[in-house]
PDB file of C-alpha atoms and ligand atoms in Angstrom:
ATOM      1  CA  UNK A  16      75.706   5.564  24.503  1.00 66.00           C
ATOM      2  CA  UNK A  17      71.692   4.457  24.388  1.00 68.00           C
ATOM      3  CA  UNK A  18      71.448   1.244  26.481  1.00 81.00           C
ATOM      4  CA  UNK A  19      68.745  -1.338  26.256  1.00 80.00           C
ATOM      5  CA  UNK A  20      66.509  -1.700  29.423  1.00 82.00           C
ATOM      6  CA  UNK A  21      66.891  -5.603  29.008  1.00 76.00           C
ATOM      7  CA  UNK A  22      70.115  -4.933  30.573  1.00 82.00           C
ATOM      8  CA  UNK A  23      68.561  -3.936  33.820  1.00 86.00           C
ATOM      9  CA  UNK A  24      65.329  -6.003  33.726  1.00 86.00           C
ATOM     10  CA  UNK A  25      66.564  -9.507  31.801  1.00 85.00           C
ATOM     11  CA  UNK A  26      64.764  -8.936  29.163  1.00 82.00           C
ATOM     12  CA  UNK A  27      61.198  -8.614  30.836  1.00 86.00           C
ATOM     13  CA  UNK A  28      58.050  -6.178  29.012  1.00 92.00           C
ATOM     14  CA  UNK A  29      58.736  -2.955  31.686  1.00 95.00           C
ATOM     15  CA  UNK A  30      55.752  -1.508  30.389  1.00 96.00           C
ATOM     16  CA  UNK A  31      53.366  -4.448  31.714  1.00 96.00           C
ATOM     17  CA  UNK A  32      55.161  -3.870  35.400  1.00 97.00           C
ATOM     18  CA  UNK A  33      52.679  -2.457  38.424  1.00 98.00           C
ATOM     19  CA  UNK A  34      54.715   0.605  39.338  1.00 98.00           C
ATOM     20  CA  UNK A  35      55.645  -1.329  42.907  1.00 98.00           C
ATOM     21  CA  UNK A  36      57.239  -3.520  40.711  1.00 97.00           C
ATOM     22  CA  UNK A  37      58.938  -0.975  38.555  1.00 97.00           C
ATOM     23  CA  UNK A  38      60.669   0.389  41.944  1.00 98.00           C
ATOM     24  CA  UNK A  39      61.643  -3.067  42.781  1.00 97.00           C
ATOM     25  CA  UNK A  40      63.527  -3.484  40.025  1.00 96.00           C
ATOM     26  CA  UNK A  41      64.863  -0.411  40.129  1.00 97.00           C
ATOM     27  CA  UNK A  42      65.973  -1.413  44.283  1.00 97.00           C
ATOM     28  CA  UNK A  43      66.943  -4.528  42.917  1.00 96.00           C
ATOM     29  CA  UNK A  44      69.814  -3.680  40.417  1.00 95.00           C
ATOM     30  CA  UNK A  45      70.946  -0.360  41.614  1.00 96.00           C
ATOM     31  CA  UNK A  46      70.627   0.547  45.077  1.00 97.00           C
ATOM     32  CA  UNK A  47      71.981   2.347  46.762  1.00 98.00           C
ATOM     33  CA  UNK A  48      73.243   4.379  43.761  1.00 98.00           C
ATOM     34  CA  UNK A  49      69.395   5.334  42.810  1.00 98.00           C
ATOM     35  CA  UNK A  50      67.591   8.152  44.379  1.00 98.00           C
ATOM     36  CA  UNK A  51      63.705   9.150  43.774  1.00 98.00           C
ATOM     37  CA  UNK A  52      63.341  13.060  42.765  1.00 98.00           C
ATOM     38  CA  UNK A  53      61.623  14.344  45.252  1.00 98.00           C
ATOM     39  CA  UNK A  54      59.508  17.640  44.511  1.00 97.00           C
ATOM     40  CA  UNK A  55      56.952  16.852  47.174  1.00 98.00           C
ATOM     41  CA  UNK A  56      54.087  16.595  45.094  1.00 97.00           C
ATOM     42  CA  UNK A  57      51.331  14.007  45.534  1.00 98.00           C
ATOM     43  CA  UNK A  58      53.214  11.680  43.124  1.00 98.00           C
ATOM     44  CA  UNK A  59      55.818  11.462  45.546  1.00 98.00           C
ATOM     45  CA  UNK A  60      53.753  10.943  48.813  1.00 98.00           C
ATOM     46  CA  UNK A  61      53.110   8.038  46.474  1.00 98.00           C
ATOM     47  CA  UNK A  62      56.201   6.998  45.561  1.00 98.00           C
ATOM     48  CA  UNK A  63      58.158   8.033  48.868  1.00 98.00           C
ATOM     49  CA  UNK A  64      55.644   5.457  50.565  1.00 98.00           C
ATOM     50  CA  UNK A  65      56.751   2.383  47.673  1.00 98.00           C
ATOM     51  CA  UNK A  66      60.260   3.131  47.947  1.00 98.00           C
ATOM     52  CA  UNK A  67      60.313   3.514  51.488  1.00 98.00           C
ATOM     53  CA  UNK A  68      58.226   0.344  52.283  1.00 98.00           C
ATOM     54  CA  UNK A  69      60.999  -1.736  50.585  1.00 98.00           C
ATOM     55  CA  UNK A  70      63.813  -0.470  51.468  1.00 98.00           C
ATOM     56  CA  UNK A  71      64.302   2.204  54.659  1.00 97.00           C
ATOM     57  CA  UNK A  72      67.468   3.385  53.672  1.00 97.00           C
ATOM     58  CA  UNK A  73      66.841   3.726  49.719  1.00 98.00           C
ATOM     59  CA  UNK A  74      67.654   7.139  48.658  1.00 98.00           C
ATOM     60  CA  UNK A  75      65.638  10.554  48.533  1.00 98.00           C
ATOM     61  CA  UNK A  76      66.760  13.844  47.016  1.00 98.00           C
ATOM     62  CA  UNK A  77      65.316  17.089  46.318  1.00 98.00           C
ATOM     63  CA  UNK A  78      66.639  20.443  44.399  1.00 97.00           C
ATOM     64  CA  UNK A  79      66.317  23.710  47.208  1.00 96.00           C
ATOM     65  CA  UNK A  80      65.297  26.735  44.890  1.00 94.00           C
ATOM     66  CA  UNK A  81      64.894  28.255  48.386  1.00 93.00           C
ATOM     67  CA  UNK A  82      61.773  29.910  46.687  1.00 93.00           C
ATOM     68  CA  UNK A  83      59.441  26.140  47.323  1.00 96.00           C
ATOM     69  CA  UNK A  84      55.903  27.180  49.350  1.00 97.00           C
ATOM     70  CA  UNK A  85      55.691  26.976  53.073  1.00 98.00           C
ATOM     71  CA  UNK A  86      53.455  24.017  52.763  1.00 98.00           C
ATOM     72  CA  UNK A  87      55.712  22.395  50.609  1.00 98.00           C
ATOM     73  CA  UNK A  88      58.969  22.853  52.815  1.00 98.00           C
ATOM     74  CA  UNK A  89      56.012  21.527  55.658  1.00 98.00           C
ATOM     75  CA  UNK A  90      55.625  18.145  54.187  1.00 98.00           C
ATOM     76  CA  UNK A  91      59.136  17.885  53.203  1.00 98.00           C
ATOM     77  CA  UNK A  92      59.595  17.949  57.347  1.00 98.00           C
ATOM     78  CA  UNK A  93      56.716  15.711  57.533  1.00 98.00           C
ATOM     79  CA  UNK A  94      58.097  13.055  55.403  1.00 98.00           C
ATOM     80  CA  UNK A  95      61.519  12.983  56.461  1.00 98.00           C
ATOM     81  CA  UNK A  96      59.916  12.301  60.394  1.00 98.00           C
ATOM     82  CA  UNK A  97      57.017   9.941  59.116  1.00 97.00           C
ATOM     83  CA  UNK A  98      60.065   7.477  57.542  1.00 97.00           C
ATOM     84  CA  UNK A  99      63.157   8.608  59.287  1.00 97.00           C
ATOM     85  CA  UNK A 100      65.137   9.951  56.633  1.00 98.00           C
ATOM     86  CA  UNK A 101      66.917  12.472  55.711  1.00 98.00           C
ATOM     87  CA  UNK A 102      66.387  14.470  51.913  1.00 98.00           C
ATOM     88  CA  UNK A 103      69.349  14.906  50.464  1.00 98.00           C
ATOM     89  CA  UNK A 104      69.716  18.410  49.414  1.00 97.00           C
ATOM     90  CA  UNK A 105      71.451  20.190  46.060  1.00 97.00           C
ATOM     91  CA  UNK A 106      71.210  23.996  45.507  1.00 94.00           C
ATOM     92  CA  UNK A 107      72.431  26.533  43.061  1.00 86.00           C
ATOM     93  CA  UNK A 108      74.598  29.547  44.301  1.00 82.00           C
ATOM     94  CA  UNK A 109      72.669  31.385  47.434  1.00 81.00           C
ATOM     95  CA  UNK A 110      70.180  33.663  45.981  1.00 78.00           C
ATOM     96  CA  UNK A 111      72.501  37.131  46.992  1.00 81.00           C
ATOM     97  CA  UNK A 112      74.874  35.616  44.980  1.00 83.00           C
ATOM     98  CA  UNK A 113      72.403  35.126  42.117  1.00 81.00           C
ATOM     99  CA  UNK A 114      71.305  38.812  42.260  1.00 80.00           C
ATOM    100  CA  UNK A 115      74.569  40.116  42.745  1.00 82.00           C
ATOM    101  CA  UNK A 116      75.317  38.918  39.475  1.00 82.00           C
ATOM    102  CA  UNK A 117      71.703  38.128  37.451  1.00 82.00           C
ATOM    103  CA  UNK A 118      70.187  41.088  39.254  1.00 78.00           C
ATOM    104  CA  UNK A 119      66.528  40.752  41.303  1.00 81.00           C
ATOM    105  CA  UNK A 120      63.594  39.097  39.814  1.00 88.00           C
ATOM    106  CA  UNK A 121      65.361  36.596  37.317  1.00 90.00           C
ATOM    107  CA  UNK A 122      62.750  34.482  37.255  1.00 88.00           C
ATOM    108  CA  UNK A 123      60.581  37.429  35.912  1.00 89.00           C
ATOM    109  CA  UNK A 124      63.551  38.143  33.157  1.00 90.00           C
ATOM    110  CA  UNK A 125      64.514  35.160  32.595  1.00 91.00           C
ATOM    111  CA  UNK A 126      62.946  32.099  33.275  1.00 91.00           C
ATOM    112  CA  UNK A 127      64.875  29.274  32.030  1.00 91.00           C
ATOM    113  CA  UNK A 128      68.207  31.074  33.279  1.00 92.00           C
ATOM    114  CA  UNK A 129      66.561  31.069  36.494  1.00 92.00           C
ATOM    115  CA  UNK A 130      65.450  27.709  36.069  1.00 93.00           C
ATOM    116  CA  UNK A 131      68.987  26.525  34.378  1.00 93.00           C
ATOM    117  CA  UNK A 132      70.920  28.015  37.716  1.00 93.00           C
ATOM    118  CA  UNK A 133      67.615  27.078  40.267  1.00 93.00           C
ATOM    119  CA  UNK A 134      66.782  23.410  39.297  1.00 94.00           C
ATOM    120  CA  UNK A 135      68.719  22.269  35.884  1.00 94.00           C
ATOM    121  CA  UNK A 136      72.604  22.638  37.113  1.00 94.00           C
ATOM    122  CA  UNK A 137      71.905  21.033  40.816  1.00 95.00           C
ATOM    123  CA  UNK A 138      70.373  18.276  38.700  1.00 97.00           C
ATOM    124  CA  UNK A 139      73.307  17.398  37.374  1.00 96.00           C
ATOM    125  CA  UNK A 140      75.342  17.704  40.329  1.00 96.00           C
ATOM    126  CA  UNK A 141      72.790  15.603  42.205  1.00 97.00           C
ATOM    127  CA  UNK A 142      72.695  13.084  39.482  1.00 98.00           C
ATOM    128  CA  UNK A 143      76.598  12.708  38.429  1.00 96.00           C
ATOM    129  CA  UNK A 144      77.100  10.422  41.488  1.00 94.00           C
ATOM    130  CA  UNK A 145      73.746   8.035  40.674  1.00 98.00           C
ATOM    131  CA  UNK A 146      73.447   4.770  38.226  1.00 96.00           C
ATOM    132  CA  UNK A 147      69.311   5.431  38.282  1.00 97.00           C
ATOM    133  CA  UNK A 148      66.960   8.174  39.094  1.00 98.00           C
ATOM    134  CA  UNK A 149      63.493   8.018  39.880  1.00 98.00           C
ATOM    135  CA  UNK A 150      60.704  10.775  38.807  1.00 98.00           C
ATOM    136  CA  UNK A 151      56.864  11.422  39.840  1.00 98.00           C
ATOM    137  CA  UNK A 152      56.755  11.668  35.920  1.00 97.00           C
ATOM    138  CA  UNK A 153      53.055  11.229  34.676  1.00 97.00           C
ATOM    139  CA  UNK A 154      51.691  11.048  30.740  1.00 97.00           C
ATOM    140  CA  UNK A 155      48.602  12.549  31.005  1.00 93.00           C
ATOM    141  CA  UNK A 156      49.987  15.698  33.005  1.00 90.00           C
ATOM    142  CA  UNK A 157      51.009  17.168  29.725  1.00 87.00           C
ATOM    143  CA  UNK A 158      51.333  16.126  26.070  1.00 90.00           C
ATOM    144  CA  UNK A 159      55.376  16.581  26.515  1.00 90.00           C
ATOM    145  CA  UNK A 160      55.108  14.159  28.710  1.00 93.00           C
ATOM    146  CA  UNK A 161      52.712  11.552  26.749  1.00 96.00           C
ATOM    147  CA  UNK A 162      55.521   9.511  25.509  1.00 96.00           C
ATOM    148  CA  UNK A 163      56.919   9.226  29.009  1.00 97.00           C
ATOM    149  CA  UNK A 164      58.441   5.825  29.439  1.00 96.00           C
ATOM    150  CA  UNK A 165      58.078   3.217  32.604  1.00 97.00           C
ATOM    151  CA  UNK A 166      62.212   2.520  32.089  1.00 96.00           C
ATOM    152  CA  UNK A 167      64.777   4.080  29.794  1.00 95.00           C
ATOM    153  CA  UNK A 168      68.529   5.146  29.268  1.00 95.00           C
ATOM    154  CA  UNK A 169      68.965   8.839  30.298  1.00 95.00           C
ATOM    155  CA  UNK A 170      70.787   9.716  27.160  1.00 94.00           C
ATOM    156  CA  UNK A 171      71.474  13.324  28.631  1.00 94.00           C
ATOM    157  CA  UNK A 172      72.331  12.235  32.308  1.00 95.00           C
ATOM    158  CA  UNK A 173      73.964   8.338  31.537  1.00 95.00           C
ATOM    159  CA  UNK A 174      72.012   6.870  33.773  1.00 96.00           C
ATOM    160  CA  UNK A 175      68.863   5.094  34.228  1.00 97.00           C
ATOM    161  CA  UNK A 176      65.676   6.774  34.344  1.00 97.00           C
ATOM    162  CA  UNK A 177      62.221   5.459  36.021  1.00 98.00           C
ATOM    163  CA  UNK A 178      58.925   6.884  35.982  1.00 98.00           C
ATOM    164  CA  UNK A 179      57.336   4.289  38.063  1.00 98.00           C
ATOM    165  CA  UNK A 180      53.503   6.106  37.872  1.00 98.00           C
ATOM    166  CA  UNK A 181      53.700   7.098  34.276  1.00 98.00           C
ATOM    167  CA  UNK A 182      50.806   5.199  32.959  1.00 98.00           C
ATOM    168  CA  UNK A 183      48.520   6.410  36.333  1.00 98.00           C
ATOM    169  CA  UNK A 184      45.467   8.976  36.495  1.00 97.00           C
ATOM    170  CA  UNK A 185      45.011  12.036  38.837  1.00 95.00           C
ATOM    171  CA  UNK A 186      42.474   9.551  40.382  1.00 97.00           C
ATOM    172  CA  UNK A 187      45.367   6.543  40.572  1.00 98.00           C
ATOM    173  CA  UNK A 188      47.156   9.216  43.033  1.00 98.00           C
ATOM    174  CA  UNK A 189      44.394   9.873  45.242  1.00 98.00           C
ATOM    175  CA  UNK A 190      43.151   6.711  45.420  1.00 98.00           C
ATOM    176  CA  UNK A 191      46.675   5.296  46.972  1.00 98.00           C
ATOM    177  CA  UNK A 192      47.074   8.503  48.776  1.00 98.00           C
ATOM    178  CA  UNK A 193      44.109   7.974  50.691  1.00 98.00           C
ATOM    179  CA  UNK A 194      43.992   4.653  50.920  1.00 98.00           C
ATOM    180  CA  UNK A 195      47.621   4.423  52.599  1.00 97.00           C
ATOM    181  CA  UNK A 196      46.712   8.234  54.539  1.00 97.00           C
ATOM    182  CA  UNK A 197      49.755   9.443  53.609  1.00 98.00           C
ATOM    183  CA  UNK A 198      51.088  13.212  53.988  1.00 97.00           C
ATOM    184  CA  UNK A 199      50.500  15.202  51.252  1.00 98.00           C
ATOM    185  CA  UNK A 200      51.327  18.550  50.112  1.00 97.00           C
ATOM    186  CA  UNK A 201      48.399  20.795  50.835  1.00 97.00           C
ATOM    187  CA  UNK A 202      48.431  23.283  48.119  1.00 97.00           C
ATOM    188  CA  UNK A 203      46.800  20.512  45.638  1.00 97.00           C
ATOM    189  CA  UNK A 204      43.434  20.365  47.809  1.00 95.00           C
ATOM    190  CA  UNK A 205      43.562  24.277  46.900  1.00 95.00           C
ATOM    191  CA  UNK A 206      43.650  23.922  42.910  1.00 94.00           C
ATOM    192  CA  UNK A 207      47.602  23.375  42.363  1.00 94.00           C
ATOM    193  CA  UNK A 208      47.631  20.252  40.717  1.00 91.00           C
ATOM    194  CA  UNK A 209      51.261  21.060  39.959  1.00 91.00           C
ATOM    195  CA  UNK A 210      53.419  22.650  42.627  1.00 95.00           C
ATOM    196  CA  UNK A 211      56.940  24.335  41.583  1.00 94.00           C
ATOM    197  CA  UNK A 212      58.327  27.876  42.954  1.00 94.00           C
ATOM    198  CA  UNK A 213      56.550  30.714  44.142  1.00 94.00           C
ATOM    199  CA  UNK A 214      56.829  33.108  41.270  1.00 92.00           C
ATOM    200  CA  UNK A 215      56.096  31.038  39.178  1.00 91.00           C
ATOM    201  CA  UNK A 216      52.866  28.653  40.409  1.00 92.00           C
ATOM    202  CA  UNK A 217      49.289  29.284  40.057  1.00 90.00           C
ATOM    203  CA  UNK A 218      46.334  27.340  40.792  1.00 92.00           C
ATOM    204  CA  UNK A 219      45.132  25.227  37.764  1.00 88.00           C
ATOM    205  CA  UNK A 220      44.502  21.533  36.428  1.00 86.00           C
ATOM    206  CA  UNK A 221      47.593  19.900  35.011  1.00 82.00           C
ATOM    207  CA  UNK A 222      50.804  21.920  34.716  1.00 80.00           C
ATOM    208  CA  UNK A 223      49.026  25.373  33.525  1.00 82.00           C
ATOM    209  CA  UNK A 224      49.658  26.691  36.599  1.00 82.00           C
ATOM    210  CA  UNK A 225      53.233  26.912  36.035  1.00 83.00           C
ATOM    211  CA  UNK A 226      54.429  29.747  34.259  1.00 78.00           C
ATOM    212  CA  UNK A 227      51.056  30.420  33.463  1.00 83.00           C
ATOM    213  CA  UNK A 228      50.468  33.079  30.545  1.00 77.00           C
ATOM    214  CA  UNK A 229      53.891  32.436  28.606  1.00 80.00           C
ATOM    215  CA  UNK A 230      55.290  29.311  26.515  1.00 80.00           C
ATOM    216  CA  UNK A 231      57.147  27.824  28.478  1.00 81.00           C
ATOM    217  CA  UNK A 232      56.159  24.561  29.642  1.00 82.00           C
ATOM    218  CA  UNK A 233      58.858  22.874  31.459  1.00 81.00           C
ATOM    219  CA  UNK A 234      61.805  23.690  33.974  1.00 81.00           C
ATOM    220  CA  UNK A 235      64.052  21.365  31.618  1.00 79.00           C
ATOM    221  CA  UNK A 236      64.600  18.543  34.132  1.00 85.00           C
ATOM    222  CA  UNK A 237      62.935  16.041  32.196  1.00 83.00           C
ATOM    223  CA  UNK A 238      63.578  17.452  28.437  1.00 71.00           C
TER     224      UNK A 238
HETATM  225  S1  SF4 B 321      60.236  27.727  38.574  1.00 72.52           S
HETATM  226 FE1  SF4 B 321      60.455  29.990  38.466  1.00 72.52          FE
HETATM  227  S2  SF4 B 321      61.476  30.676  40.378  1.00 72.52           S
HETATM  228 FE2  SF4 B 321      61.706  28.419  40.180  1.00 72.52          FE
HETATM  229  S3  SF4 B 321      63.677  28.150  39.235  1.00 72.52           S
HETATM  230 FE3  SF4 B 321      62.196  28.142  37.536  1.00 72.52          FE
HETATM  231  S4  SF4 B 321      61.942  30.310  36.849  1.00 72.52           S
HETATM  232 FE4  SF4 B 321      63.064  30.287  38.844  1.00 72.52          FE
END
């Protein structure tokens, strides 16, 4: 059932909110059954560091493909010591268990299987218990995700969804990155400006290093 934002906001323009204040409302009506997505990407150094700041015990989870980059398994550490939390962590089936019954190299095969079992089904399980999620979402990091809105009813989930940074630039990131010299996942100063799995992450501006040479775009978290 689609639910009007007004609901959660009284009725106030979301779209004219600073994204501090889009987390604040999000704090304000739902905590502690909202946690930010956490894919520990330079959109959530960002967003970690707002969430954190107003409230130390607001919540934090990530999805374990067990396939993330060293660096990014790094700053995961780094965060959790920096604010004194601890990620909480969903996972699909251990990955012998995936290859005893997908077989090796699914991601290779099979993509959005390996995506569906990987990232899409621990969603879900990490989401069934929440009123309100939180997402490093951006517009301009791909024309999927122009439309992206500040606040909206997860039709797919039932539950609120926030994209706190959707209207900011590559440039907004840095900016508050460097200005608050917070950790940051490494791999972007190399060319990643997006940072998902192993297999399936090259260097490049935007998302087209992931799954770079075939169609697919997204991992379906946010379709
Ligand atoms: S990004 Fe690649 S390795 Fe990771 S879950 Fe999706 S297909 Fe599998």
């Amino acid at each position: 059932m689609e639910r009007s934002v007004a609901e959660l906001v009284g009725g106030a323009d979301v779209e004219s909110f600073t994204a501090e204040r889009v987390v604040e409302a999000m704090l304000e009506a739902l905590h502690p059954d909202v946690s930010l997505a956490c894919s520990f990407q330079k959109e959530e150094s960002v967003l970690l560091d707002m969430l954190l700041e107003r409230e130390p015990k607001a919540r934090v989870f990530a999805l374990d493909t067990h396939l993330l980059f060293p660096e990014t398994y790094a700053v995961w550490r780094e965060v959790e010591q920096r604010y004194g939390i601890a990620v909480e962590v969903f996972e699909g089936p251990s990955l012998g268990r995936q290859a005893a019954i997908h077989g090796d190299a699914l991601w290779a095969r099979n993509p959005d299987l390996c995506c569906a079992i990987r990232k899409v089904g621990p969603l879900g399980a990490a989401l069934s218990a929440l009123r309100g999620w939180i997402t490093g979402v951006r517009r301009d990091q791909a024309p999927g995700r122009a439309a992206t809105p500040k606040l909206g009813w997860d039709e797919r989930h039932e539950l609120w969804k926030a994209s706190p940074l959707a209207d900011w630039t590559d440039d907004d990131v840095w900016a508050y990155v460097r200005e608050r010299d917070l950790p940051v996942n490494p791999l972007h100063e190399r060319g990643y400006a997006s940072i998902g799995c192993t297999h399936c992450t090259t260097p490049g501006t935007g998302r087209e290093g992931r799954w770079a040479g075939g169609d697919k775009t997204e991992c379906g978290l946010h379709a």
